[in-house]
Short mmCIF file of C-alpha atoms in Angstrom, two decimals:
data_model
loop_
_atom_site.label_atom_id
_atom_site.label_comp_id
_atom_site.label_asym_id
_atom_site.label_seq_id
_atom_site.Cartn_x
_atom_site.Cartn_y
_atom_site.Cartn_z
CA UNK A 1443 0.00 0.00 0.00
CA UNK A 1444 1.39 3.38 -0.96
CA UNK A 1445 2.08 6.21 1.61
CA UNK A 1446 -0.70 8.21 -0.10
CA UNK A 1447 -3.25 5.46 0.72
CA UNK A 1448 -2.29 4.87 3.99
CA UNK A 1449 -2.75 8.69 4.94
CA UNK A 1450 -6.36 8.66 3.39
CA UNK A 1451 -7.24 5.51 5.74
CA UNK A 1452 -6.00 7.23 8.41
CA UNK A 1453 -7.83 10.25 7.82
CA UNK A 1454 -10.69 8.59 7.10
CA UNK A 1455 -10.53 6.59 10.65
CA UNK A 1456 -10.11 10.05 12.13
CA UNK A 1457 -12.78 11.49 10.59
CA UNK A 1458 -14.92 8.72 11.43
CA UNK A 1459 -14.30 8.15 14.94
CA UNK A 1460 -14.67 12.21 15.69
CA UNK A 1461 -17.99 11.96 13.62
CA UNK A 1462 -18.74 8.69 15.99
CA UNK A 1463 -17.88 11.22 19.29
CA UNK A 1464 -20.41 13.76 17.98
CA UNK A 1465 -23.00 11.95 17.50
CA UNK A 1466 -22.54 10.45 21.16
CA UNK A 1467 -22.15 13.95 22.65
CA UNK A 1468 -24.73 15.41 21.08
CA UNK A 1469 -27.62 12.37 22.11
CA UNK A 1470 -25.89 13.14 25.44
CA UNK A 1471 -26.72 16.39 25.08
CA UNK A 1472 -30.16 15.70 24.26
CA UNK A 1473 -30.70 13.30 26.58
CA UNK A 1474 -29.86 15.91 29.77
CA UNK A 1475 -31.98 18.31 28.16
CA UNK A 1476 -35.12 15.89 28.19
CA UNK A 1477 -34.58 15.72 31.84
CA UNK A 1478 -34.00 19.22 32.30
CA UNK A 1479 -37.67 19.82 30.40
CA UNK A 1480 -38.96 17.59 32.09
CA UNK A 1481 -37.76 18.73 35.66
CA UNK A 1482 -38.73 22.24 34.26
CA UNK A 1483 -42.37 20.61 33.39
CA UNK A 1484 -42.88 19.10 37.07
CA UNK A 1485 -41.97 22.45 39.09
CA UNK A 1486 -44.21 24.25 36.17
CA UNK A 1487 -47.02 21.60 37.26
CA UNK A 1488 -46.24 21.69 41.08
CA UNK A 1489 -45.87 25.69 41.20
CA UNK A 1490 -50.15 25.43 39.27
CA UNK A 1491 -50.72 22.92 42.03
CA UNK A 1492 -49.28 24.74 44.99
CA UNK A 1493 -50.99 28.02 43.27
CA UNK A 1494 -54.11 26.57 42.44
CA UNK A 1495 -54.65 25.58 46.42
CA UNK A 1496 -53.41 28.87 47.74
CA UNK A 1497 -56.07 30.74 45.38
CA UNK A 1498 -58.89 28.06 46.27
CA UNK A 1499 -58.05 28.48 50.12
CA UNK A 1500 -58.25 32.45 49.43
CA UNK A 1501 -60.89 34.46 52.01
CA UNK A 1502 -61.86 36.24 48.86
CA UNK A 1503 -63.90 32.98 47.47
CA UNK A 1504 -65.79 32.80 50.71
CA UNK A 1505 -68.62 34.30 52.14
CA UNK A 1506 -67.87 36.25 55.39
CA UNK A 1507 -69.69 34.50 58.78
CA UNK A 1508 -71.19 37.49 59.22
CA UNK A 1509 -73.03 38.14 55.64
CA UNK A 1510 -76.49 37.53 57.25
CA UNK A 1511 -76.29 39.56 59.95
CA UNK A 1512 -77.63 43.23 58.24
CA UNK A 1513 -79.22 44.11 55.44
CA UNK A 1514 -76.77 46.81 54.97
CA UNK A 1515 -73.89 43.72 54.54
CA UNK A 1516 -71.17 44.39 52.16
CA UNK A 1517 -71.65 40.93 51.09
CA UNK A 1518 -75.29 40.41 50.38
CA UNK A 1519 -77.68 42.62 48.39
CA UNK A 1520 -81.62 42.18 48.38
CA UNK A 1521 -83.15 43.76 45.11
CA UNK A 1522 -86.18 44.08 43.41
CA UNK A 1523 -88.56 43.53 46.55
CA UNK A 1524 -91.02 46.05 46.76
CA UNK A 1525 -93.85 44.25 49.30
CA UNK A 1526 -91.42 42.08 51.17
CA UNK A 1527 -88.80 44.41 53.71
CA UNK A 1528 -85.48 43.51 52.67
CA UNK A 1529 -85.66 42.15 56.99
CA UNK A 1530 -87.83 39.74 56.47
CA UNK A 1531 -85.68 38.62 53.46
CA UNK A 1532 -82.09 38.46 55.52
CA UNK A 1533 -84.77 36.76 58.46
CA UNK A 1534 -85.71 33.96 55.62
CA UNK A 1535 -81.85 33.68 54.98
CA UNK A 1536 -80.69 33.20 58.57
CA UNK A 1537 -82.94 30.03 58.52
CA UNK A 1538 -79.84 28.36 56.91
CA UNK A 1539 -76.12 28.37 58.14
CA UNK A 1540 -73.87 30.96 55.69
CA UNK A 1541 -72.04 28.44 53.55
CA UNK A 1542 -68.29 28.08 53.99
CA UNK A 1543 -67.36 26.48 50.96
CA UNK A 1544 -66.01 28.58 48.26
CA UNK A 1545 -68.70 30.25 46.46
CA UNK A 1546 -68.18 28.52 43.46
CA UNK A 1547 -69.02 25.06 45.26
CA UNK A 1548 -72.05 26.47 46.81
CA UNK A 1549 -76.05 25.00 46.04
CA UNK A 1550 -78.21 28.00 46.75
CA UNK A 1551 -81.02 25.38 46.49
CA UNK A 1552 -81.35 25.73 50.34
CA UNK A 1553 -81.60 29.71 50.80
CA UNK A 1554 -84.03 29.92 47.41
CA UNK A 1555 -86.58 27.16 49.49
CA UNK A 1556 -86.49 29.26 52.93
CA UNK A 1557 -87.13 33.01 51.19
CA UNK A 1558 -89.95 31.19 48.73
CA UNK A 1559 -91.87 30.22 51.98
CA UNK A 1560 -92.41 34.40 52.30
CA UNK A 1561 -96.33 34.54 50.35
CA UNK A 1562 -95.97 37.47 48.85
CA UNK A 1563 -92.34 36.06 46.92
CA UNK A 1564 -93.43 34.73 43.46
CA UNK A 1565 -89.79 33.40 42.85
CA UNK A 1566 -86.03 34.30 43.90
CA UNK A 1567 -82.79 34.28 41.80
CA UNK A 1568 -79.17 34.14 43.73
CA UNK A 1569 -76.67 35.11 41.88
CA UNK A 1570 -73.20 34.48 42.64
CA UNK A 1571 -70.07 37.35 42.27
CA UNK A 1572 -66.22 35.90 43.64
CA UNK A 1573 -63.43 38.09 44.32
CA UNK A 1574 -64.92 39.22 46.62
CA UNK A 1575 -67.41 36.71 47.65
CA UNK A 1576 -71.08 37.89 47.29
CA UNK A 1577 -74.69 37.14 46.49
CA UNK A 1578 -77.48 39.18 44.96
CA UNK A 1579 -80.62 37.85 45.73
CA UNK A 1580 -83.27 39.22 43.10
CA UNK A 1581 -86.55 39.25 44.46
CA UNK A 1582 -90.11 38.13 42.05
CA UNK A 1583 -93.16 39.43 43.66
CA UNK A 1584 -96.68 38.64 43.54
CA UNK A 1585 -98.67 41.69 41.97
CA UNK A 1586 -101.64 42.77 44.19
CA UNK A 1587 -104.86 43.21 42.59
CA UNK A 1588 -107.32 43.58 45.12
CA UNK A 1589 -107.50 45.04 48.69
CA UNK A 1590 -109.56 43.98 51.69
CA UNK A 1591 -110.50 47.01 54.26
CA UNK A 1592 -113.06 46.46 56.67
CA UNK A 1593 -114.78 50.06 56.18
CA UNK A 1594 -114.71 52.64 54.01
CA UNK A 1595 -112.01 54.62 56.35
CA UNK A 1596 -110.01 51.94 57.18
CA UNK A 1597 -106.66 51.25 55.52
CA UNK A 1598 -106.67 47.79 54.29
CA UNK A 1599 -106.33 44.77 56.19
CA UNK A 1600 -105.79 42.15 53.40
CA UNK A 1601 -104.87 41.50 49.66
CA UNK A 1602 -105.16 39.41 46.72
CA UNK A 1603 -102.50 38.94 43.77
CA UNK A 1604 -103.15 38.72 40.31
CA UNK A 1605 -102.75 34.88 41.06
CA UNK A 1606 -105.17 34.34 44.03
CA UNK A 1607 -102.95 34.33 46.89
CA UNK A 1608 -104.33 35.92 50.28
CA UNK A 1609 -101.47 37.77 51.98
CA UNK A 1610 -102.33 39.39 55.35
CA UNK A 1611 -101.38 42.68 56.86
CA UNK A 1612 -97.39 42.17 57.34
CA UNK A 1613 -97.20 42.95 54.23
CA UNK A 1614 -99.18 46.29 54.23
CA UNK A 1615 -99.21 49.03 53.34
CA UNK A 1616 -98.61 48.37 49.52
CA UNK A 1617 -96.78 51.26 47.32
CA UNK A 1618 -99.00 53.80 45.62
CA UNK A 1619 -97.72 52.58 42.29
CA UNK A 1620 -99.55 49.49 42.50
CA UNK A 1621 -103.27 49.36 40.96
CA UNK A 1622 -105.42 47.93 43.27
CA UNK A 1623 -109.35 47.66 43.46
CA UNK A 1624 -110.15 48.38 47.20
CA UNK A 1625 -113.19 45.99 48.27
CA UNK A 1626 -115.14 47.05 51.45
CA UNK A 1627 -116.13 43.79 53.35
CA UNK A 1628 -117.12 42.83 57.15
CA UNK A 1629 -116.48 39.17 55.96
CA UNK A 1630 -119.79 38.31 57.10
CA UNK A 1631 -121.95 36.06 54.66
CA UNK A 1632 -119.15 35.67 51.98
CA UNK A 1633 -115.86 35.41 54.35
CA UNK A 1634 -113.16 37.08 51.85
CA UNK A 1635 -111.03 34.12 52.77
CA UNK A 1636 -112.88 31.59 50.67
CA UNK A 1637 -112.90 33.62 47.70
CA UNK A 1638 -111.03 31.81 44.63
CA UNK A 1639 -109.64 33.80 41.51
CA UNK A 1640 -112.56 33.97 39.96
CA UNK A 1641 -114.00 35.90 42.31
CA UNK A 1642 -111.26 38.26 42.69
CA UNK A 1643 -111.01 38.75 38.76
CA UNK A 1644 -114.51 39.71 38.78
CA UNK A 1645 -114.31 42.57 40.95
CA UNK A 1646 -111.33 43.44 39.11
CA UNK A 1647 -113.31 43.16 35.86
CA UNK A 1648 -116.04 45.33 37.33
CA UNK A 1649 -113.55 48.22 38.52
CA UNK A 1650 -111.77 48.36 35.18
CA UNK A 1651 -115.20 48.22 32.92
CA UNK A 1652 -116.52 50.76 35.18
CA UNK A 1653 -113.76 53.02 35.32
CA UNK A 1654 -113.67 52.74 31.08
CA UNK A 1655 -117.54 53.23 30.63
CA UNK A 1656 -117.42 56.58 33.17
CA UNK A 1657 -114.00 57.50 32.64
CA UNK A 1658 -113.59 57.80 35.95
CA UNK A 1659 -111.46 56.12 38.59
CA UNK A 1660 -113.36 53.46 40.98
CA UNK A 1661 -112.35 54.82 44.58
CA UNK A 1662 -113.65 51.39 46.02
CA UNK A 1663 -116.52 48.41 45.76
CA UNK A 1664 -118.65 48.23 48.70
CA UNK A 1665 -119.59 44.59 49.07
CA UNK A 1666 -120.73 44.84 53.26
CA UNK A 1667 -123.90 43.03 51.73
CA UNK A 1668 -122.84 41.24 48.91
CA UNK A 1669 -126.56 41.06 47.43
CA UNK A 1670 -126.56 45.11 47.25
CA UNK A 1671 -123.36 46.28 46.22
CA UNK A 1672 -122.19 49.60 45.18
CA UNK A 1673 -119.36 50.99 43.32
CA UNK A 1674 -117.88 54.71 44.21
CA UNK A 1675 -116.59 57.01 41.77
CA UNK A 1676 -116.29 60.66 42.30
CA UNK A 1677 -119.43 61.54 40.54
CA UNK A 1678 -122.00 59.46 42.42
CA UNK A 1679 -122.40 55.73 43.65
CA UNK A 1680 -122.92 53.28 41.79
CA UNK A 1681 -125.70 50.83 43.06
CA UNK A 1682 -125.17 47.01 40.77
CA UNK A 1683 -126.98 44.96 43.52
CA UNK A 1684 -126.05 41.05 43.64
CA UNK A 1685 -122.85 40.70 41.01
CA UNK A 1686 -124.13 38.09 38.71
CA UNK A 1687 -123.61 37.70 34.88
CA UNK A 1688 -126.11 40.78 34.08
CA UNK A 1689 -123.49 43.11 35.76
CA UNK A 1690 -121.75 43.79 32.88
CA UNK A 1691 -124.44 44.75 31.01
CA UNK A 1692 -126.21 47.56 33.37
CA UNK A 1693 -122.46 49.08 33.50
CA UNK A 1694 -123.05 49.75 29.83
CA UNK A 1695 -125.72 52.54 30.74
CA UNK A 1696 -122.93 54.39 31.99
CA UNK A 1697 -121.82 56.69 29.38
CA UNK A 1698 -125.61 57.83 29.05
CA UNK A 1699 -126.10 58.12 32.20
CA UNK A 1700 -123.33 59.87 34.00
CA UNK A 1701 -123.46 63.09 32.00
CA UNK A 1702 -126.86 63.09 33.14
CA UNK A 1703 -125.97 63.21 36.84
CA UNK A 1704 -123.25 66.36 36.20
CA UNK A 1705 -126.41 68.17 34.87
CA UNK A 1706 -128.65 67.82 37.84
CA UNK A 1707 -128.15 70.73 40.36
CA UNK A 1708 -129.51 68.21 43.39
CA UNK A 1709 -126.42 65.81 45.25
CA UNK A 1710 -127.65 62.49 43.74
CA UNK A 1711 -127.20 60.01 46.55
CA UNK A 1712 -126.89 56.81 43.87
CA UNK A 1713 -127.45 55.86 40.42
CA UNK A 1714 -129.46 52.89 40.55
CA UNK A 1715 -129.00 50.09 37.68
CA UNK A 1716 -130.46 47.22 39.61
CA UNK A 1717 -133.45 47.07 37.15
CA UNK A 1718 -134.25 47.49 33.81
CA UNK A 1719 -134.89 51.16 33.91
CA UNK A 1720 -131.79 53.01 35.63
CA UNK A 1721 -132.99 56.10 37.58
CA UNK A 1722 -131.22 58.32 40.21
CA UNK A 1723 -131.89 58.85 43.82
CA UNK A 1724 -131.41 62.14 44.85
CA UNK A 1725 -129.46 62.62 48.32
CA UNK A 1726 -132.78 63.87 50.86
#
């Protein structure tokens, strides 16, 4: 073998074997850096883990003990109620312990059950804010329709909703806002306290017919004897008699009958429409 070939093997060897080092160095190499990623990767993981808990163990995610103790709590807000005192609300709440879980984890379930026993509360929604921890409860009311007062001086005692719920006097008085039909009863003969929707629409039927045949506003239904009942309205009374399904027809004299009564220079005690032939009494 020549000199010239021998220095090309040995080159060749050379070059080899430093290639051969490489190539070991560099899936060295890459073998530490798997392990560094993936050292990197599990304190990545454990610092979420170790973060996630101290953020889930936070104050801010839970409701203070002391959220039902005032209405005026920085942590609770009662909206929306206009018949129900935001009290009796936070006195519905206290029925349950505050939860201690974080927010998040919390079933309102519980506190919706206890402020739905209050009768004039149609429904309840509890929404949920974190950071800070708080809840918004957003009251649904029952909408009164008709009032219950014993005399014609009296404030009322009682009311109906539009759904024929009785709800007593903790709930009274009701906001001037709401349109009402005030029915004068003693409860004697037809106890207000048996009377179904039907009933209560009816009156409300009466009123609003009434109040669209006169144009005039009904001030209140007397209904002391329910088989002679009359209906105020600035003008003059109203005498219907027994409320049966003729009512709505005699009502229908109205706009005939009222400009009538303006004319006469006598006080006209009531406008009778009992009978076929409407006529007024004049006041003695």
């Amino acid at each position: 073998m020549s000199d010239d070939n021998k220095a090309n093997s040995k080159y060749y060897r050379n070059h080899r074997l430093k290639q051969v080092k490489m190539q070991r160095q560099v899936r060295i190499t890459e073998r530490r850096l798997g392990r560094l990623r993936m050292i990197y990767k599990l304190i990545i993981i454990m610092s979420m883990i170790i973060l996630g808990l101290f953020i889930l163990k936070m104050p801010q995610w839970r409701l203070p003990s002391n959220t039902f103790d005032s209405v005026n709590s920085k942590s609770l807000e009662i909206v929306n109620n206009h018949i129900v005192p935001s009290q009796k609300v936070l006195s519905a709440l206290r029925r349950t312990q505050v939860p201690t879980k974080p927010l998040f984890l919390v079933k309102t379930s519980s506190l919706k059950e206890s402020i739905l026993k209050l009768d004039p509360i149609k429904d309840v929604y509890i929404r949920r804010f974190w950071l800070p921890a708080r809840l918004q409860v957003v009251i649904i009311e029952r909408t009164p329709m008709v009032t219950i007062s014993p005399n014609i001086d009296s404030p009322p005692i009682a009311f109906f909703t539009t759904d024929g719920k009785l709800i007593g006097r903790d709930y009274l008085p009701l906001d001037a806002s709401y349109d009402t039909v005030k029915v004068i009863t003693y409860g004697v003969g037809d106890d207000y306290r048996s009377w179904n929707l039907d009933k209560i629409t009816t009156f409300k039927k009466i009123a609003t017919m009434i109040e669209s045949e006169s144009g005039e506003t009904v001030e209140y239904i007397d209904y002391r004897d329910p088989k002679d009942v009359y209906v105020k309205i600035p003008t003059v009374n109203i005498r219907l008699g027994s409320i049966n399904s003729s009512v709505f027809d005699k009502i229908q004299r109205l706009p005939s009958l009222i400009p009538q009564v303006k004319m006469i220079n006598k006080k006209v005690k009531y406008l009778d429409l009992r009978w076929d032939i409407s006529y007024m009494k004049l006041a003695e």
